[in-house]
Structures are given as structure tokens and as C-alpha cells.
XYZ file of C-alpha atoms in Angstrom:
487
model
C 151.272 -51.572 -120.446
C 151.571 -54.728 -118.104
C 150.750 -55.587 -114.663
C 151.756 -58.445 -112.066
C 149.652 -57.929 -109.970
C 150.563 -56.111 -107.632
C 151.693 -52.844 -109.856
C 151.362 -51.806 -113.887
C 154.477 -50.697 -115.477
C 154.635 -49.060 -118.867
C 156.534 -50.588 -122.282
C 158.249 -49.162 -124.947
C 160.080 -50.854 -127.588
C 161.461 -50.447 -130.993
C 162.560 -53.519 -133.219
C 165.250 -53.024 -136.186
C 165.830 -55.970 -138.248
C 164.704 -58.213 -135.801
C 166.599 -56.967 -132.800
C 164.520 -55.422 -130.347
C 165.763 -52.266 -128.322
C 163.628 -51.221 -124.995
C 163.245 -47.331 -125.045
C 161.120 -47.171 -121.658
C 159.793 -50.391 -118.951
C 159.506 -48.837 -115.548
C 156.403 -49.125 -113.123
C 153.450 -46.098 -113.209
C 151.454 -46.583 -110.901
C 150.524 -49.411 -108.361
C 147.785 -52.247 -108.738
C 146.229 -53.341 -111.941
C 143.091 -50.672 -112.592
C 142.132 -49.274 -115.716
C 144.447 -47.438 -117.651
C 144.998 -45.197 -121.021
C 147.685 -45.578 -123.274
C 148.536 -42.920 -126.425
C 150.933 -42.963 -128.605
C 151.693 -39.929 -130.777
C 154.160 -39.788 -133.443
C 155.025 -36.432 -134.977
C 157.823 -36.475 -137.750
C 160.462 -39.066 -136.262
C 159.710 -38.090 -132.846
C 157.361 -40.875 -131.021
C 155.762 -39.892 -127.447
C 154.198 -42.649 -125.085
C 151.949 -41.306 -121.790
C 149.516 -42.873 -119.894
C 146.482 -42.238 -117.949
C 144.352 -43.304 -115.104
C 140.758 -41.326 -116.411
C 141.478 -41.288 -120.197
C 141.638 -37.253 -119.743
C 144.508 -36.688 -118.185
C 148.001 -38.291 -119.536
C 151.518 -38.498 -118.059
C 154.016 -38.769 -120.245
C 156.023 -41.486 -119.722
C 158.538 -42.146 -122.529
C 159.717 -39.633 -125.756
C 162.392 -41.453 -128.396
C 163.247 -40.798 -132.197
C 163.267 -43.615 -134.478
C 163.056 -43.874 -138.232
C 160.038 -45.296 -139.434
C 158.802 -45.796 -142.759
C 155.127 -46.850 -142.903
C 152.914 -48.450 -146.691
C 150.161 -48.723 -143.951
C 148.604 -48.224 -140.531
C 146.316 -49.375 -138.377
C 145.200 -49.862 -134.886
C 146.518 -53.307 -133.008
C 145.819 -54.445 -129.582
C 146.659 -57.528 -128.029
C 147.718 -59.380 -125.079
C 150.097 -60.750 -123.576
C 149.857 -63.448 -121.075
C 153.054 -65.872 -119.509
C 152.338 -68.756 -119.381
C 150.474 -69.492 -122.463
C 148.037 -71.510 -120.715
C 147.026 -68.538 -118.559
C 144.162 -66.318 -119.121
C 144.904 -63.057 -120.155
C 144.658 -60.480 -116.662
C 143.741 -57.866 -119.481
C 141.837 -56.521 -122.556
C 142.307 -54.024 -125.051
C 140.004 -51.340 -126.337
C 140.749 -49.103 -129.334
C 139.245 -45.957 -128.426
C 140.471 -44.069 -131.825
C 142.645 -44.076 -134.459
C 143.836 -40.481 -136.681
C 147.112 -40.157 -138.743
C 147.150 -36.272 -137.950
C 149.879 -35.701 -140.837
C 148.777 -33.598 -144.022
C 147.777 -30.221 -144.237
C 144.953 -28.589 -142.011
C 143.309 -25.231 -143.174
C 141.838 -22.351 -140.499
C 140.416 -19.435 -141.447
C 140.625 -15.949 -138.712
C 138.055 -12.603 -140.031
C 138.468 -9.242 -138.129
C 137.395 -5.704 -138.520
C 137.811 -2.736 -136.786
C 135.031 -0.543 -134.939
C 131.269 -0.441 -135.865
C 130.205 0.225 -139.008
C 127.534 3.515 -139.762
C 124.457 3.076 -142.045
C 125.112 4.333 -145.268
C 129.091 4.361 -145.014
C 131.512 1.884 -145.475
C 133.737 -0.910 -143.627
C 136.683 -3.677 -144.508
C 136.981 -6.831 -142.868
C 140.460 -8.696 -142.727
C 140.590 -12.692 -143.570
C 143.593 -14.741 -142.904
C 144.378 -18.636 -144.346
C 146.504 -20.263 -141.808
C 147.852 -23.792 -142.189
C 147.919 -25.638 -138.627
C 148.424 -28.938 -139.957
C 151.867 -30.931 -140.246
C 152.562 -30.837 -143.700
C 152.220 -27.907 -147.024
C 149.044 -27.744 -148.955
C 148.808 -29.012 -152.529
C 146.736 -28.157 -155.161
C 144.037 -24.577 -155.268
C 142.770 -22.873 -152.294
C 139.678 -21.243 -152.102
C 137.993 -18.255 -149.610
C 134.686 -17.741 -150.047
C 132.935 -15.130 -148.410
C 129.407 -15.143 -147.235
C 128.218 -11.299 -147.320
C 125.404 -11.235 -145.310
C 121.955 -8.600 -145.957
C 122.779 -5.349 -145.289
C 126.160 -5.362 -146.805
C 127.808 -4.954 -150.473
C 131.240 -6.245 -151.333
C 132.735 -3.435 -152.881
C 136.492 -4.562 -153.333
C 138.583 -7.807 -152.935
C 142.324 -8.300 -153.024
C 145.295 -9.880 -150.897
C 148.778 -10.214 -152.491
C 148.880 -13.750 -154.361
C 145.309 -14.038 -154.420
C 142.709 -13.976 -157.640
C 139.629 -12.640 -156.320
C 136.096 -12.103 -157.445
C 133.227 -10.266 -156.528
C 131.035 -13.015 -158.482
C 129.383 -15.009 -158.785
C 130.144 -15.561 -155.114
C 132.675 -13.691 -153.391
C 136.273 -15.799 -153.033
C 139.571 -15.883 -153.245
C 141.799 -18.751 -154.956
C 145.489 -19.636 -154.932
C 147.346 -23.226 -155.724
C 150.849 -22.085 -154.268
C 151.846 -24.407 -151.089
C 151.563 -23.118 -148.193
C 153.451 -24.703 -145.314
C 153.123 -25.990 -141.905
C 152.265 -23.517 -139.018
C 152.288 -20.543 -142.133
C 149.991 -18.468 -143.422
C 149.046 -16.698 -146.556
C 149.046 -12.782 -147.174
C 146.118 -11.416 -145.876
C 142.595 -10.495 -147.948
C 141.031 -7.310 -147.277
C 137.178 -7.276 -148.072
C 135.415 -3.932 -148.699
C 131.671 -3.571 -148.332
C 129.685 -0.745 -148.044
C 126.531 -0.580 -145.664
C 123.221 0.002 -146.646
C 121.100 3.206 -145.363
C 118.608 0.354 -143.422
C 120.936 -2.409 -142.287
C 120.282 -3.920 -139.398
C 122.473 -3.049 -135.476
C 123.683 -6.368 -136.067
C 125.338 -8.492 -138.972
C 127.527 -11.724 -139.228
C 129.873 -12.228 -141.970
C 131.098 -15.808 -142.592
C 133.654 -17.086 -144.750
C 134.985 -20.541 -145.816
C 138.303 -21.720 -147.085
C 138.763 -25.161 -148.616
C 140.989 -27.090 -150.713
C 144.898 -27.482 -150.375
C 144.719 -31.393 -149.449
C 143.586 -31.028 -146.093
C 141.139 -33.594 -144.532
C 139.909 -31.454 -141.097
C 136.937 -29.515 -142.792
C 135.636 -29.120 -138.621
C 137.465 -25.573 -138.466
C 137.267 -24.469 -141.604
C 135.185 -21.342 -141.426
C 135.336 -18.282 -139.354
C 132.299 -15.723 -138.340
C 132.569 -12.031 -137.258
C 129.637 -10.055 -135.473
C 129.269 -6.993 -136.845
C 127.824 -3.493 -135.287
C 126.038 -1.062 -137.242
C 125.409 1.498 -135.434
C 123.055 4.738 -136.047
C 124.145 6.474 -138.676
C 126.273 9.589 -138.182
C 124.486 13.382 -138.265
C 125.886 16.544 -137.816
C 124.626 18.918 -134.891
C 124.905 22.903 -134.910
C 125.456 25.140 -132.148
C 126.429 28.762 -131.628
C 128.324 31.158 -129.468
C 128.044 34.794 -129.314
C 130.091 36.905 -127.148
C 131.416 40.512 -126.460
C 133.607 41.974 -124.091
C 133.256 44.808 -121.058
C 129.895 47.090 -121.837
C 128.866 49.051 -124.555
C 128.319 53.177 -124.076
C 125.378 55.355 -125.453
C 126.372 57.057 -128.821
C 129.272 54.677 -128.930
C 130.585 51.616 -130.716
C 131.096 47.997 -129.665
C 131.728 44.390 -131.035
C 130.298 40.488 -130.829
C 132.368 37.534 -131.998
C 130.089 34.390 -133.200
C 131.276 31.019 -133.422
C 129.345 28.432 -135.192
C 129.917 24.790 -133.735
C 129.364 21.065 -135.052
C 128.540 19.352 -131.862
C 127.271 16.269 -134.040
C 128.933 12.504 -135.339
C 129.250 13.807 -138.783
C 130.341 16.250 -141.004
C 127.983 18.925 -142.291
C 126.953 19.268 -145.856
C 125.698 21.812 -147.853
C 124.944 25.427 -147.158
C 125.017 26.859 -143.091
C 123.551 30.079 -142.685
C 124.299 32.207 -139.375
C 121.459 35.124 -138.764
C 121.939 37.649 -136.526
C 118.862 39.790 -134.869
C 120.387 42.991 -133.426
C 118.027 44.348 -131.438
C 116.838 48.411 -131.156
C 119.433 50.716 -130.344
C 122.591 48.637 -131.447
C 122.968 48.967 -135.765
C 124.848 46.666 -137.946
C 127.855 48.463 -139.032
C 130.129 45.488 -140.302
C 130.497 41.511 -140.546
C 132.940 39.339 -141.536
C 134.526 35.958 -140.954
C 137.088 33.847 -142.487
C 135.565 31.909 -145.033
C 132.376 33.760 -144.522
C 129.786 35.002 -147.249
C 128.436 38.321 -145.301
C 125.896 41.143 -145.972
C 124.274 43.771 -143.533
C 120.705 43.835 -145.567
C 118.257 43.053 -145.866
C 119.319 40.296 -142.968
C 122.689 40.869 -140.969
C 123.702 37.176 -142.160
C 126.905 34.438 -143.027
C 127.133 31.762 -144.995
C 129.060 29.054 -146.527
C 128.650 25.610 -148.001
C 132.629 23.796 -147.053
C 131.962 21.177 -144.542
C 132.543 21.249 -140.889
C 133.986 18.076 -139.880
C 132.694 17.284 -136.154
C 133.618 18.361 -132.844
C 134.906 21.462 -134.787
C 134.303 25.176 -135.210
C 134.352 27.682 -138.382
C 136.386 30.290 -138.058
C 135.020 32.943 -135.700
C 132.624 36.065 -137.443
C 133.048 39.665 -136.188
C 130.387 41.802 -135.462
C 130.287 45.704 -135.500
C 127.784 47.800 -134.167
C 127.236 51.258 -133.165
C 124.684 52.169 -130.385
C 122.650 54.901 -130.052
C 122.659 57.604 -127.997
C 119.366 56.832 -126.596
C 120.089 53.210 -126.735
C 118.714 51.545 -123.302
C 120.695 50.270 -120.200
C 120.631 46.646 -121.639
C 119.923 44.999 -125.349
C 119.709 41.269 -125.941
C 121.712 40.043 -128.977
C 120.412 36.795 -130.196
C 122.466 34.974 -133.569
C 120.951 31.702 -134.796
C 122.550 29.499 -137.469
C 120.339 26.763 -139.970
C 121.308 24.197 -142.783
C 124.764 21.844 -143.287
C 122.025 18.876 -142.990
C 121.639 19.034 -139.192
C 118.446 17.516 -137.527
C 118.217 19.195 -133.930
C 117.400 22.685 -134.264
C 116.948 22.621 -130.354
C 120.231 24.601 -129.881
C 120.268 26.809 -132.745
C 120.537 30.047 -131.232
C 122.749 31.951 -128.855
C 121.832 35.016 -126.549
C 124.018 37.542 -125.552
C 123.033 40.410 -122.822
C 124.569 43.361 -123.191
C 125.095 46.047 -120.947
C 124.670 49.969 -122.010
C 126.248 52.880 -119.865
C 125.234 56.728 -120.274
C 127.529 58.122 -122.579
C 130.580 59.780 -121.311
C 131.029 63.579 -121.045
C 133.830 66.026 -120.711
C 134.136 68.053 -117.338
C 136.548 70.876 -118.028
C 138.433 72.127 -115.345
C 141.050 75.325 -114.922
C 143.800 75.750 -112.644
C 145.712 78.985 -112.120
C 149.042 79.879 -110.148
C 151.519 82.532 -109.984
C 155.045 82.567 -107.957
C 156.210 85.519 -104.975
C 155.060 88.602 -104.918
C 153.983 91.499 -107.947
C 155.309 94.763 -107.057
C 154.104 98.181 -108.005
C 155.687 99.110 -111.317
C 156.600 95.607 -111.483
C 156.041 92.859 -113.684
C 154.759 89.308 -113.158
C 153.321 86.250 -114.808
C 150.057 83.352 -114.236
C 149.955 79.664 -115.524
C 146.806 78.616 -116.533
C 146.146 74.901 -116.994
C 142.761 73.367 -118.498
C 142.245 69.788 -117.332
C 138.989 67.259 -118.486
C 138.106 65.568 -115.650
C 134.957 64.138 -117.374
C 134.520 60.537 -118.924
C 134.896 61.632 -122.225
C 136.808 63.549 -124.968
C 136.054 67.152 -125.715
C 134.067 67.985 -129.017
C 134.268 71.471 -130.605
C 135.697 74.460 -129.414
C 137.613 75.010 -125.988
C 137.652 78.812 -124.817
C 139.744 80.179 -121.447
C 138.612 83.656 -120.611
C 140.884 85.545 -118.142
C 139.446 88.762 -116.282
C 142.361 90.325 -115.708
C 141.998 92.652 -112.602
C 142.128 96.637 -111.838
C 145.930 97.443 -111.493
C 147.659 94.201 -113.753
C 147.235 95.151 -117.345
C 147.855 92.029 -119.770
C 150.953 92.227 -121.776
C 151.556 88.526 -123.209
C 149.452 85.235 -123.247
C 150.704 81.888 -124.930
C 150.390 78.060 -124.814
C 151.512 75.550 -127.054
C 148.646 74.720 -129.583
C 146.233 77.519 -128.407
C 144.837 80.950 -130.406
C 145.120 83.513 -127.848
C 144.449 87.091 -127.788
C 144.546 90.314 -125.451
C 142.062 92.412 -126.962
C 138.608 92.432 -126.715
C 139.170 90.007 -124.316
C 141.964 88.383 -122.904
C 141.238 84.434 -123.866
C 142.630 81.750 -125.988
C 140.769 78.757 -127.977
C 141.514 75.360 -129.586
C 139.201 72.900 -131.065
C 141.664 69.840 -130.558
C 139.711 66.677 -128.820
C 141.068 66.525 -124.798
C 140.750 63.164 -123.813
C 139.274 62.447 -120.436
C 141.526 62.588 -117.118
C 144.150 65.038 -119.569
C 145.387 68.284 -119.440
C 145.994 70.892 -122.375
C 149.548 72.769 -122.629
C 149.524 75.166 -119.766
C 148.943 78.794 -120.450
C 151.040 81.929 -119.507
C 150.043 85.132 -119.077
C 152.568 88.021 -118.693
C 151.003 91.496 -117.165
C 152.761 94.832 -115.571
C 152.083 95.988 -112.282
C 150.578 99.694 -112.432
C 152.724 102.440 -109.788
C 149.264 102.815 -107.670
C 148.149 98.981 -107.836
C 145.817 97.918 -104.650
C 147.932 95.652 -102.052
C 146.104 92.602 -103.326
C 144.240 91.958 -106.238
C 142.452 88.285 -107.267
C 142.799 87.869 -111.275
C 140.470 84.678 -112.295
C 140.384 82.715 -115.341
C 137.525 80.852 -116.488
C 136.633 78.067 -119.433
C 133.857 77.231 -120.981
C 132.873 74.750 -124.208
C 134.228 71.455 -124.991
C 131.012 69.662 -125.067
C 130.877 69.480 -121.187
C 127.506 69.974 -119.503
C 129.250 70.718 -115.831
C 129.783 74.078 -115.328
C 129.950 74.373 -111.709
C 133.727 74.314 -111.754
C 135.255 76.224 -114.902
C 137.095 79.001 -113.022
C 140.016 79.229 -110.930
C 140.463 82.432 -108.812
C 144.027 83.682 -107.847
C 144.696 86.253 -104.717
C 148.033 88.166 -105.478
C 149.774 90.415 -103.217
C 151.069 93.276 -104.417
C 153.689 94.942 -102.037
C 155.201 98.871 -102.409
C 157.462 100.234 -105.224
C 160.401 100.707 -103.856
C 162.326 104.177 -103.465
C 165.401 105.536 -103.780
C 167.195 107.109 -100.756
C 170.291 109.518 -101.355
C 173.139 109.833 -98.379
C 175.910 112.082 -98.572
C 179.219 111.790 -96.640
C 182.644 114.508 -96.470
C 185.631 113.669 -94.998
């Protein structure tokens, strides 16, 4: 750079066998201040800026010129016209680096925190960020800090050790702006490491002269180690009834950071007036006495469930209007027992019963002499199926004497009595196969007679409405009447 006074211009030259060519000579900046000059030279390709603070540069001039240097070394002079004068400036040297050769970084990464007691990897990279290929062995060492094991070592091209110190070596070159294949590090973590760890690791070698960014350090996590957690479900659907049956299904839950191990027992308590008729569950070890109990010993990974258990039980007839179910499960190495258990109230109706009902119905008039015919029909209008035996009884009245009775599925009979039976279940709000009953009409029969049916059995305990009563008319026989005509 040069000045006249009144403004500073900036000079570049190049000089081949003695004949000077002038790459750059224009004015920067006016009046004759302080200023910076750098010149950087990267390959063939030579750079000149400038700068007011020493911090920030302007580039002024970029060129290419062959150059072929034995030596180098920092020059400054000055230049004054005439030689008599006294120089307007002076030069300072702040620095001086040939930043050719090789230049060796090191990057380490993992992934996530590591547990107590498990395991982790960390990844280590050798980058070259220097101008030229490495030469001769390079070397990774690895500084595995208290609380953590090297377990394994390896990276395509590498020969690693676990010791006496843990590194890796290579001699191949490794170019400019490259890197090599990567080195994974195992380790496993002890049961007590501390919630916090640094690992640190070196690389060195390869020709390089920058040892300032040679190493690289990773923070490492540990956090609590992982445990799991049981929990339970228990659930049953609509209510149960008095001398009936029902069913719970029980899920057993890890809620915890880790898989169970060992054995995980699930206990049921079923509580007076429900009994323990079966239990099972996929996967399930199961047994009614002397406990109603499950077990098994696979591991449940976390956040997931076993496969549901079944629960049968019959209940009493006396059993109350509401029982308490209450399953608990233990073991697979859990440490909070403070939701163990799982209650399940259960509602208990009064046991259903049948309420038999009969209808009866006839169609016109009877007519002395005559024949005609009922249908009976037995209906449950109860909450519950019949049990045992199912009798209709039909009082046939003074003037209609019975001459057929018939159903589909029933035992019927005119003498002593006219009735017919069956033992067949009726579920509730269903009929049986009507009934018919044939009679004749007797020459003298009363205008009107009522014949009633009634039923009785079945298991019912309403007997208010078991008969049916049905008012026939009866109307005159009919005569004959003779006429005579002549003609």
C-alpha cells in the first residue's frame, strides 16, 4: 500500500524473469491513516485485501500466478521517492503462517441418554480440514471417563484396541476437506455412574502441525435407571342375577420404563356370593385353589399389556344386591406396589322368575247338537325360563263334552281330566304351541256356557293370573219344517 498524501491506494505486482506485471494499483480509501494489508495464497490462487481496523478486510485484488517457493518469510519495507525523503510510512509484521499441510479435527456424537446399568455407543469422526493429504499413522485415542466401560471398537480401515488405552490407528492418506470411515465406540454403564459424564478423544499424527483442534468432548446423560411398573384392570359387563352366572376380564399393565423380569402373579379375591368357576388367559398359568390366581415369567416390555384373563363365576341365589371384586397382581421386578390392585363393583338383581299366563278363544257360535272347537295358548310373561313341569287344566262345562285336545309338543289327555303337560324350558316373554280342544254340543245345552282353562307349574310363583275364562253362546238346534204343494 502507498499514499500521497492526500489518498492510499493499494499495489499488486508479480515479476517473471525480471519483467514486472501490475495485477491491481487503484486508490482504497482517502488520506494516509493506518491500514492492514493480507495476503493469502492458496494453491496458485493469491488474494490481496485491506483493512482500516485490522478486523475487517476488503478484498481488493485476486490473480493466479505460478510460484515455486525453497523458502519464506515475512518482508516489509518502504518505499520513499525521492531517496532523500523520509519514509511517510512503517511496516509492522503482525504474523506470519504457511497454512499448507494437513490439519486433523476430530467430531464425537451419541444418541439419547444413557440408563445405569445398560449400554450406549458413541460415534467419532477424523476429518482433514487442512490443504493438503496426511502422511504417515493416525491415531484416535479415546478417553473413557468413570462410570463407563469400552466394550467394543471398530470403524472400517481402522486397527483398534481396547488396551492399553483405547485408540484407533491407520497410515492411509487421507485428503483435503475428507474424512475417514467412522469409529463406533461401545461402552456399557455402570449400575452407580454418575447423571453426568464427558468422553474425550484425541487424534494425532498424519503430518499435521495445528494440534489447537485436535480433540473433541461429548456430555453425556445418565439418567435413572429404567424399572418396570404394574397395574391392573378388572372389568365386567351389564349386572349379574341371583342363582346366575357372570364374567370379569383382567388386564395386567406395565406402566413402567422397563421391561419386567421374572415371575408376575395376578390374585384374584372373589368375594361371598360370587364362586370361581373358571380362569384362563393367553399365556397364562391358572388354578381355582387354593388361590383363584395367574402367572407367568415372559417379559412385558413397557407401556404394554398381557393378554387379557377371563374370569367365570357363578352367583348365588342368595348372593347380595352388590359384591366388590378386587384382583391384585405382584413380581416381574416392579418397585411401586402403590397401584397393584383393581376394584370392580358389581351389581346383583333378584333372580328372574317365570309368570305363566293362558289365553283362550273360540270363533261364532256352538249350536245344540253341534260341534265346536277352543285355542288355548300358554304364554311366560315372567323374567325367566320355566323349570319342570308345565300343566293346562281345562274344566270343560255342563253341556260341551270334550272330544279332542292337541298341541304340538304337549301330552294331553281327556280323561280323568281334560289337561295336557310338557316339561320343555319356556323362555321369558314366549309362548308354547297353542292348544285345541274339539267338544260336541249336547241337544239340551244352556244358551251360554263359560268353559275356562287354567295352568299351573313351571317354576312361577305368580298365580294370580293362570286362567282364562271363555263365555260361549250356544243358540237352538235347528228343525226341520215339511210343506206340501198339488197342482
Amino acid at each position: 500500500m502507498y499514499s500521497d498524501g492526500t489518498q492510499t491506494s493499494l499495489y499488486a505486482a508479480t515479476i517473471v524473469a525480471g519483467a514486472e506485471t501490475t495485477r491491481f494499483n487503484n486508490v482504497v480509501a482517502a488520506g494516509a491513516a493506518s491500514f492492514w494489508l493480507r495476503v493469502k495464497r492458496v494453491g496458485n490462487t493469491w488474494t490481496e485485501s485491506w483493512s482500516k481496523d485490522g478486523v475487517t478486510y476488503t478484498t481488493g485484488v485476486t490473480f493466479t500466478q505460478t510460484f515455486t517457493a525453497a523458502r519464506i518469510g515475512p518482508f516489509g519495507a518502504n518505499y520513499f521517492n525521492p531517496a532523500s525523503s523520509t519514509p511517510a510510512f512503517t511496516v509492522s509484521v503482525d504474523y506470519f503462517r504457511n497454512a499448507g499441510g494437513p490439519d486433523l479435527t476430530l467430531t464425537k456424537t451419541h444418541t439419547g441418554n444413557f440408563t445405569p446399568g445398560g449400554t450406549g455407543s458413541y460415534t467419532l469422526t477424523v476429518n482433514n480440514a487442512g490443504s493438503a493429504s496426511t502422511t504417515g499413522a493416525v491415531t484416535m485415542t479415546d478417553t473413557v471417563p468413570t462410570g463407563l466401560t469400552a466394550t467394543a471398537l471398530s470403524g472400517t480401515g481402522w486397527t483398534c484396541a481396547l488396551t492399553p488405552t483405547v485408540n484407533c490407528t491407520r497410515s492411509d492418506a487421507l485428503a483435503a476437506n475428507a474424512s475417514y470411515p467412522a469409529i463406533t465406540l461401545a461402552v456399557s454403564v455402570a449400575g452407580n455412574a454418575p447423571a453426568t459424564v464427558t468422553n474425550t478423544a484425541t487424534v494425532a499424527g498424519g503430518g499435521e502441525t495445528n494440534t489447537a483442534n485436535d480433540s473433541a468432548s461429548d456430555p453425556t446423560t445418565i439418567s435413572a435407571a429404567g424399572v418396570p411398573d404394574l397395574t391392573i384392570t378388572k372389568t365386567h359387563t351389564g349386572n349379574f342375577t341371583q342363582s346366575g352366572t357372570g364374567s370379569y376380564t383382567v388386564t395386567v399393565n406395565n406402566a413402567g420404563s422397563a421391561a419386567t423380569t421374572g415371575t408376575v402373579t395376578m390374585t384374584d379375591t372373589v368375594p361371598t356370593g360370587l364362586t370361581a368357576t373358571a380362569l384362563s388367559g393367553t399365556g397364562w398359568t391358572c388354578a381355582l385353589t387354593p388361590t383363584v390366581n395367574c402367572t407367568r415369567s415372559d417379559a412385558l416390555a413397557a407401556s404394554t399389556s398381557y393378554p387379557a384373563i377371563t374370569l367365570a363365576v357363578s352367583v348365588a341365589s342368595n348372593a347380595p344386591a352388590t359384591v366388590t371384586n378386587t384382583a391384585t397382581v405382584a413380581g416381574g421386578g416392579e418397585t411401586n406396589t402403590a397401584n397393584d390392585s383393581a376394584s370392580d363393583p358389581t351389581t346383583i338383581g333378584a333372580a328372574g322368575v317365570p309368570d305363566l299366563t293362558v289365553t283362550k278363544t273360540h270363533s261364532g257360535n256352538f249350536t245344540q247338537g253341534g260341534t265346536g272347537s277352543y285355542t288355548i295358548t300358554l304364554n311366560n310373561v315372567g323374567s325367566a325360563a320355566t323349570t319342570g313341569t308345565v300343566t293346562m287344566t281345562d274344566t270343560v262345562p255342563t253341556g260341551l263334552t270334550a272330544t279332542a285336545l292337541s298341541g304340538t309338543g304337549w301330552t294331553c289327555a281327556l280323561t280323568p281330566t281334560v289337561n295336557c303337560t310338557r316339561s320343555n324350558a319356556l323362555a321369558a316373554s314366549t309362548s308354547y304351541p297353542t292348544i285345541t280342544l274339539a267338544v260336541s254340543v249336547a241337544g239340551n245345552a244352556p244358551a251360554t256356557v263359560t268353559n275356562t282353562a287354567t295352568v299351573a307349574g313351571g317354576g312361577e310363583t305368580n298365580t294370580a293370573n293362570d286362567s282364562a275364562s271363555d263365555p260361549t253362546t250356544i243358540g237352538a238346534a235347528g228343525v226341520p219344517d215339511l210343506t206340501v204343494t198339488k197342482t
